[in-house]
Short mmCIF file of N, CA and C in Angstrom, two decimals:
data_model
loop_
_atom_site.label_atom_id
_atom_site.label_comp_id
_atom_site.label_asym_id
_atom_site.label_seq_id
_atom_site.Cartn_x
_atom_site.Cartn_y
_atom_site.Cartn_z
N MET A 143 149.39 109.21 139.56
CA MET A 143 149.22 108.20 138.52
C MET A 143 150.48 107.30 138.51
N ARG A 144 151.68 107.92 138.57
CA ARG A 144 152.93 107.11 138.52
C ARG A 144 152.98 106.21 139.73
N LYS A 145 152.57 106.72 140.93
CA LYS A 145 152.69 105.94 142.14
C LYS A 145 151.73 104.67 142.05
N LYS A 146 150.56 104.87 141.48
CA LYS A 146 149.62 103.80 141.34
C LYS A 146 150.22 102.70 140.37
N LEU A 147 150.82 103.18 139.32
CA LEU A 147 151.39 102.25 138.36
C LEU A 147 152.60 101.45 139.01
N VAL A 148 153.41 102.18 139.79
CA VAL A 148 154.45 101.50 140.53
C VAL A 148 153.88 100.38 141.41
N GLU A 149 152.80 100.77 142.12
CA GLU A 149 152.16 99.80 142.97
C GLU A 149 151.62 98.59 142.26
N GLU A 150 151.13 98.84 141.05
CA GLU A 150 150.59 97.76 140.22
C GLU A 150 151.76 96.81 139.78
N TRP A 151 152.91 97.40 139.39
CA TRP A 151 154.07 96.54 139.05
C TRP A 151 154.51 95.75 140.25
N ILE A 152 154.52 96.30 141.39
CA ILE A 152 154.96 95.62 142.61
C ILE A 152 153.99 94.55 142.94
N TYR A 153 152.69 94.82 142.86
CA TYR A 153 151.66 93.77 143.15
C TYR A 153 151.88 92.56 142.22
N LYS A 154 152.09 92.80 140.93
CA LYS A 154 152.29 91.74 140.01
C LYS A 154 153.63 91.00 140.31
N ALA A 155 154.66 91.75 140.67
CA ALA A 155 155.91 91.10 141.07
C ALA A 155 155.74 90.23 142.26
N GLU A 156 154.95 90.69 143.24
CA GLU A 156 154.72 89.88 144.43
C GLU A 156 153.95 88.64 144.19
N GLU A 157 153.02 88.67 143.20
CA GLU A 157 152.33 87.47 142.77
C GLU A 157 153.32 86.38 142.26
N ASP A 158 154.27 86.80 141.48
CA ASP A 158 155.32 85.86 140.99
C ASP A 158 156.14 85.44 142.14
N PHE A 159 156.51 86.31 143.10
CA PHE A 159 157.37 85.95 144.24
C PHE A 159 156.64 84.86 145.01
N GLU A 160 155.36 85.13 145.37
CA GLU A 160 154.58 84.15 146.22
C GLU A 160 154.43 82.78 145.42
N SER A 161 154.23 82.90 144.13
CA SER A 161 154.06 81.66 143.36
C SER A 161 155.34 80.83 143.35
N ALA A 162 156.49 81.49 143.18
CA ALA A 162 157.77 80.80 143.18
C ALA A 162 157.98 80.17 144.55
N LEU A 163 157.69 80.88 145.63
CA LEU A 163 157.92 80.36 146.95
C LEU A 163 157.02 79.14 147.24
N TYR A 164 155.81 79.24 146.78
CA TYR A 164 154.86 78.08 147.01
C TYR A 164 155.27 76.92 146.20
N LEU A 165 155.61 77.10 144.98
CA LEU A 165 155.89 75.98 144.04
C LEU A 165 157.26 75.31 144.39
N VAL A 166 158.14 76.06 144.86
CA VAL A 166 159.48 75.44 145.14
C VAL A 166 159.35 74.48 146.33
N LYS A 167 158.33 74.57 147.18
CA LYS A 167 158.18 73.72 148.28
C LYS A 167 157.36 72.44 147.91
N LYS A 168 156.84 72.35 146.77
CA LYS A 168 156.05 71.18 146.38
C LYS A 168 156.98 69.96 146.44
N ARG A 169 156.56 68.93 147.10
CA ARG A 169 157.41 67.75 147.26
C ARG A 169 156.92 66.57 146.37
N LYS A 170 155.58 66.43 146.22
CA LYS A 170 155.05 65.27 145.50
C LYS A 170 155.34 65.36 143.99
N LYS A 171 155.08 66.55 143.45
CA LYS A 171 155.25 66.75 142.04
C LYS A 171 155.88 68.12 141.78
N PRO A 172 157.20 68.25 141.97
CA PRO A 172 157.85 69.53 141.81
C PRO A 172 157.78 70.00 140.36
N ILE A 173 157.72 71.26 140.13
CA ILE A 173 157.74 71.82 138.78
C ILE A 173 158.75 72.94 138.64
N PRO A 174 160.07 72.52 138.64
CA PRO A 174 161.13 73.50 138.66
C PRO A 174 161.12 74.52 137.53
N ASP A 175 160.64 74.09 136.41
CA ASP A 175 160.61 75.08 135.22
C ASP A 175 159.77 76.28 135.64
N VAL A 176 158.63 76.05 136.23
CA VAL A 176 157.67 77.11 136.57
C VAL A 176 158.25 77.96 137.68
N VAL A 177 158.96 77.36 138.63
CA VAL A 177 159.56 78.09 139.69
C VAL A 177 160.57 79.07 139.16
N CYS A 178 161.43 78.60 138.21
CA CYS A 178 162.46 79.41 137.64
C CYS A 178 161.80 80.58 136.85
N PHE A 179 160.73 80.29 136.10
CA PHE A 179 160.08 81.32 135.31
C PHE A 179 159.54 82.44 136.24
N HIS A 180 158.81 82.06 137.30
CA HIS A 180 158.22 82.99 138.27
C HIS A 180 159.36 83.80 138.95
N SER A 181 160.45 83.15 139.18
CA SER A 181 161.56 83.93 139.78
C SER A 181 162.04 85.05 138.85
N GLN A 182 162.20 84.66 137.57
CA GLN A 182 162.63 85.70 136.60
C GLN A 182 161.59 86.76 136.50
N GLN A 183 160.32 86.39 136.39
CA GLN A 183 159.24 87.31 136.22
C GLN A 183 159.14 88.29 137.32
N CYS A 184 159.31 87.81 138.62
CA CYS A 184 159.30 88.72 139.76
C CYS A 184 160.31 89.79 139.63
N ILE A 185 161.50 89.49 139.23
CA ILE A 185 162.57 90.50 139.13
C ILE A 185 162.39 91.42 137.95
N GLU A 186 161.87 90.86 136.85
CA GLU A 186 161.57 91.70 135.63
C GLU A 186 160.59 92.79 136.08
N LYS A 187 159.55 92.41 136.83
CA LYS A 187 158.52 93.37 137.20
C LYS A 187 159.07 94.37 138.19
N TYR A 188 159.90 93.95 139.17
CA TYR A 188 160.55 94.88 140.06
C TYR A 188 161.39 95.91 139.35
N LEU A 189 162.17 95.43 138.37
CA LEU A 189 163.05 96.39 137.64
C LEU A 189 162.16 97.43 136.90
N LYS A 190 161.08 96.94 136.35
CA LYS A 190 160.13 97.88 135.67
C LYS A 190 159.43 98.77 136.67
N ALA A 191 159.21 98.35 137.81
CA ALA A 191 158.61 99.24 138.85
C ALA A 191 159.66 100.36 139.16
N PHE A 192 160.91 100.02 139.30
CA PHE A 192 161.87 101.03 139.52
C PHE A 192 161.94 102.03 138.38
N LEU A 193 161.85 101.57 137.19
CA LEU A 193 161.87 102.45 135.98
C LEU A 193 160.76 103.42 136.06
N VAL A 194 159.51 102.90 136.28
CA VAL A 194 158.31 103.71 136.34
C VAL A 194 158.46 104.70 137.46
N LYS A 195 158.98 104.31 138.60
CA LYS A 195 159.13 105.23 139.75
C LYS A 195 160.03 106.42 139.37
N ASN A 196 160.95 106.21 138.41
CA ASN A 196 161.88 107.21 137.98
C ASN A 196 161.42 107.83 136.59
N SER A 197 160.17 107.76 136.35
CA SER A 197 159.54 108.35 135.14
C SER A 197 160.10 107.83 133.82
N ILE A 198 160.49 106.56 133.79
CA ILE A 198 160.89 105.92 132.57
C ILE A 198 159.91 104.86 132.19
N GLU A 199 159.40 104.91 130.96
CA GLU A 199 158.47 103.94 130.47
C GLU A 199 159.25 102.63 130.20
N PRO A 200 158.94 101.56 130.96
CA PRO A 200 159.69 100.35 130.71
C PRO A 200 159.44 99.69 129.39
N PRO A 201 160.47 99.33 128.68
CA PRO A 201 160.31 98.73 127.40
C PRO A 201 159.67 97.34 127.56
N GLU A 202 158.95 96.89 126.47
CA GLU A 202 158.31 95.59 126.53
C GLU A 202 159.29 94.52 126.15
N ILE A 203 160.27 94.24 127.07
CA ILE A 203 161.30 93.27 126.89
C ILE A 203 161.37 92.41 128.13
N HIS A 204 162.06 91.29 128.05
CA HIS A 204 162.17 90.36 129.18
C HIS A 204 163.65 90.26 129.65
N ASP A 205 164.53 90.87 128.93
CA ASP A 205 165.99 90.81 129.19
C ASP A 205 166.30 91.57 130.46
N LEU A 206 166.61 90.86 131.47
CA LEU A 206 166.88 91.52 132.79
C LEU A 206 168.11 92.42 132.71
N GLN A 207 169.10 92.01 131.93
CA GLN A 207 170.34 92.84 131.87
C GLN A 207 170.08 94.15 131.21
N ARG A 208 169.23 94.13 130.10
CA ARG A 208 168.88 95.44 129.43
C ARG A 208 168.07 96.29 130.37
N LEU A 209 167.20 95.70 131.10
CA LEU A 209 166.37 96.52 132.08
C LEU A 209 167.31 97.07 133.12
N ASN A 210 168.23 96.23 133.56
CA ASN A 210 169.12 96.68 134.65
C ASN A 210 170.08 97.79 134.15
N ARG A 211 170.40 97.79 132.93
CA ARG A 211 171.28 98.90 132.43
C ARG A 211 170.48 100.17 132.44
N LEU A 212 169.19 100.15 132.15
CA LEU A 212 168.36 101.34 132.21
C LEU A 212 168.23 101.87 133.63
N CYS A 213 168.12 100.90 134.58
CA CYS A 213 168.05 101.23 136.00
C CYS A 213 169.43 101.82 136.45
N GLY A 214 170.51 101.21 135.93
CA GLY A 214 171.88 101.67 136.22
C GLY A 214 172.16 103.05 135.78
N ASP A 215 171.43 103.52 134.71
CA ASP A 215 171.64 104.92 134.29
C ASP A 215 171.17 105.91 135.37
N MET A 216 170.31 105.45 136.24
CA MET A 216 169.84 106.31 137.33
C MET A 216 170.53 106.04 138.62
N ASP A 217 171.00 104.82 138.81
CA ASP A 217 171.60 104.45 140.05
C ASP A 217 172.68 103.38 139.77
N LYS A 218 173.90 103.77 139.85
CA LYS A 218 175.04 102.87 139.54
C LYS A 218 175.12 101.61 140.36
N ASN A 219 174.47 101.59 141.52
CA ASN A 219 174.49 100.43 142.37
C ASN A 219 173.83 99.21 141.78
N PHE A 220 173.04 99.47 140.73
CA PHE A 220 172.38 98.34 140.03
C PHE A 220 173.38 97.45 139.40
N ASN A 221 174.63 97.95 139.13
CA ASN A 221 175.68 97.07 138.61
C ASN A 221 175.97 95.90 139.51
N LYS A 222 175.72 96.12 140.80
CA LYS A 222 176.02 95.05 141.80
C LYS A 222 175.22 93.79 141.64
N ILE A 223 174.04 93.86 140.95
CA ILE A 223 173.20 92.70 140.81
C ILE A 223 173.29 92.01 139.44
N SER A 224 174.28 92.46 138.66
CA SER A 224 174.41 91.95 137.29
C SER A 224 174.63 90.41 137.22
N ASP A 225 175.53 89.89 138.12
CA ASP A 225 175.78 88.45 138.09
C ASP A 225 174.51 87.61 138.44
N GLU A 226 173.78 88.16 139.36
CA GLU A 226 172.53 87.49 139.80
C GLU A 226 171.50 87.46 138.64
N LEU A 227 171.44 88.60 137.91
CA LEU A 227 170.51 88.70 136.78
C LEU A 227 170.88 87.72 135.65
N ASP A 228 172.14 87.47 135.48
CA ASP A 228 172.60 86.47 134.50
C ASP A 228 171.92 85.10 134.85
N ILE A 229 171.90 84.76 136.08
CA ILE A 229 171.32 83.46 136.46
C ILE A 229 169.83 83.45 136.08
N LEU A 230 169.08 84.45 136.44
CA LEU A 230 167.65 84.49 136.19
C LEU A 230 167.29 84.76 134.74
N ASN A 231 168.11 85.38 133.99
CA ASN A 231 167.80 85.84 132.67
C ASN A 231 167.45 84.68 131.74
N ALA A 232 168.09 83.55 131.94
CA ALA A 232 167.88 82.41 131.10
C ALA A 232 166.45 81.86 131.27
N TYR A 233 165.88 82.10 132.39
CA TYR A 233 164.56 81.49 132.71
C TYR A 233 163.38 82.15 132.07
N ALA A 234 163.61 83.31 131.39
CA ALA A 234 162.50 84.01 130.72
C ALA A 234 161.91 83.15 129.60
N ILE A 235 162.73 82.36 128.94
CA ILE A 235 162.30 81.61 127.79
C ILE A 235 162.74 80.17 127.81
N ASN A 236 164.01 79.89 128.21
CA ASN A 236 164.57 78.55 128.09
C ASN A 236 163.70 77.43 128.52
N PHE A 237 162.99 77.47 129.60
CA PHE A 237 162.30 76.35 130.15
C PHE A 237 160.80 76.41 129.88
N ARG A 238 160.35 77.39 129.11
CA ARG A 238 158.92 77.50 128.86
C ARG A 238 158.48 76.65 127.66
N TYR A 239 159.36 76.12 126.91
CA TYR A 239 159.00 75.36 125.73
C TYR A 239 159.76 74.02 125.75
N PRO A 240 159.28 73.05 124.97
CA PRO A 240 160.01 71.74 124.99
C PRO A 240 161.48 71.88 124.73
N GLY A 241 162.18 70.97 125.26
CA GLY A 241 163.62 70.95 125.14
C GLY A 241 164.29 70.91 126.49
N GLU A 242 164.82 71.99 126.92
CA GLU A 242 165.49 72.05 128.17
C GLU A 242 164.55 71.96 129.38
N LYS A 243 165.01 71.41 130.46
CA LYS A 243 164.25 71.34 131.70
C LYS A 243 165.11 71.84 132.85
N ALA A 244 164.51 72.58 133.74
CA ALA A 244 165.20 73.00 134.94
C ALA A 244 165.27 71.87 135.93
N THR A 245 166.37 71.89 136.72
CA THR A 245 166.44 70.91 137.80
C THR A 245 165.90 71.46 139.09
N ILE A 246 165.66 70.57 140.03
CA ILE A 246 165.23 71.05 141.31
C ILE A 246 166.20 72.02 141.98
N GLU A 247 167.49 71.69 141.75
CA GLU A 247 168.59 72.53 142.30
C GLU A 247 168.54 73.96 141.65
N GLU A 248 168.29 73.99 140.36
CA GLU A 248 168.19 75.30 139.68
C GLU A 248 167.01 76.04 140.18
N SER A 249 165.91 75.41 140.46
CA SER A 249 164.75 76.10 140.93
C SER A 249 165.04 76.68 142.31
N ARG A 250 165.73 75.95 143.20
CA ARG A 250 166.06 76.43 144.49
C ARG A 250 167.00 77.59 144.38
N GLU A 251 167.96 77.49 143.51
CA GLU A 251 168.93 78.62 143.29
C GLU A 251 168.15 79.86 142.80
N SER A 252 167.21 79.65 141.86
CA SER A 252 166.47 80.81 141.32
C SER A 252 165.72 81.54 142.40
N VAL A 253 165.21 80.78 143.40
CA VAL A 253 164.46 81.45 144.46
C VAL A 253 165.41 82.15 145.37
N LEU A 254 166.53 81.61 145.69
CA LEU A 254 167.52 82.35 146.50
C LEU A 254 167.96 83.65 145.82
N VAL A 255 168.28 83.56 144.51
CA VAL A 255 168.69 84.74 143.79
C VAL A 255 167.52 85.76 143.73
N MET A 256 166.35 85.25 143.46
CA MET A 256 165.18 86.16 143.40
C MET A 256 165.00 86.91 144.74
N ARG A 257 165.14 86.23 145.86
CA ARG A 257 164.98 86.87 147.17
C ARG A 257 166.01 87.99 147.38
N LYS A 258 167.24 87.68 147.01
CA LYS A 258 168.31 88.66 147.20
C LYS A 258 168.08 89.89 146.34
N VAL A 259 167.82 89.68 145.07
CA VAL A 259 167.62 90.81 144.12
C VAL A 259 166.36 91.59 144.47
N ARG A 260 165.36 90.88 144.84
CA ARG A 260 164.05 91.52 145.26
C ARG A 260 164.29 92.50 146.41
N GLU A 261 165.03 92.04 147.37
CA GLU A 261 165.28 92.94 148.53
C GLU A 261 166.14 94.20 148.10
N PHE A 262 167.06 94.01 147.25
CA PHE A 262 167.88 95.07 146.71
C PHE A 262 166.95 96.15 146.05
N ILE A 263 166.08 95.66 145.15
CA ILE A 263 165.31 96.61 144.36
C ILE A 263 164.18 97.20 145.22
N ARG A 264 163.64 96.41 146.17
CA ARG A 264 162.65 97.03 147.13
C ARG A 264 163.18 98.21 147.84
N ARG A 265 164.38 98.09 148.25
CA ARG A 265 165.09 99.21 148.94
C ARG A 265 165.18 100.43 148.06
N LYS A 266 165.54 100.15 146.75
CA LYS A 266 165.66 101.23 145.83
C LYS A 266 164.35 101.88 145.48
N VAL A 267 163.26 101.13 145.46
CA VAL A 267 161.91 101.68 145.18
C VAL A 267 161.34 102.37 146.41
N GLY A 268 161.94 102.09 147.61
CA GLY A 268 161.49 102.76 148.83
C GLY A 268 160.46 101.95 149.62
N ILE A 269 160.59 100.66 149.52
CA ILE A 269 159.64 99.75 150.24
C ILE A 269 160.37 99.24 151.47
#
């Protein structure tokens, strides 16, 4: 059961990963807000997959740092991605509503950070 749930979290994370990669390449009408959001969502779901793999029920939160601290309780190496998570953490809410807008540069950075953190967590999950 746990393995299936981990796979489901990973599947959902990969949907966000592929969406961010696809959308960051749009040239005619870029949508950087959505790229940043999918980058954050990808990593949130990977962190939750790691928690489930380690028999921890992931809390219904979007704060990557809080999720990372839970992961860090099981593997201290998660401290290494804290700075990257700070970059992505803002994208859970900031650009989803009127007001702030992400820039194309921010969307590109979010994808680079997402790729790096994704690879780190995939190794920890055993992929």
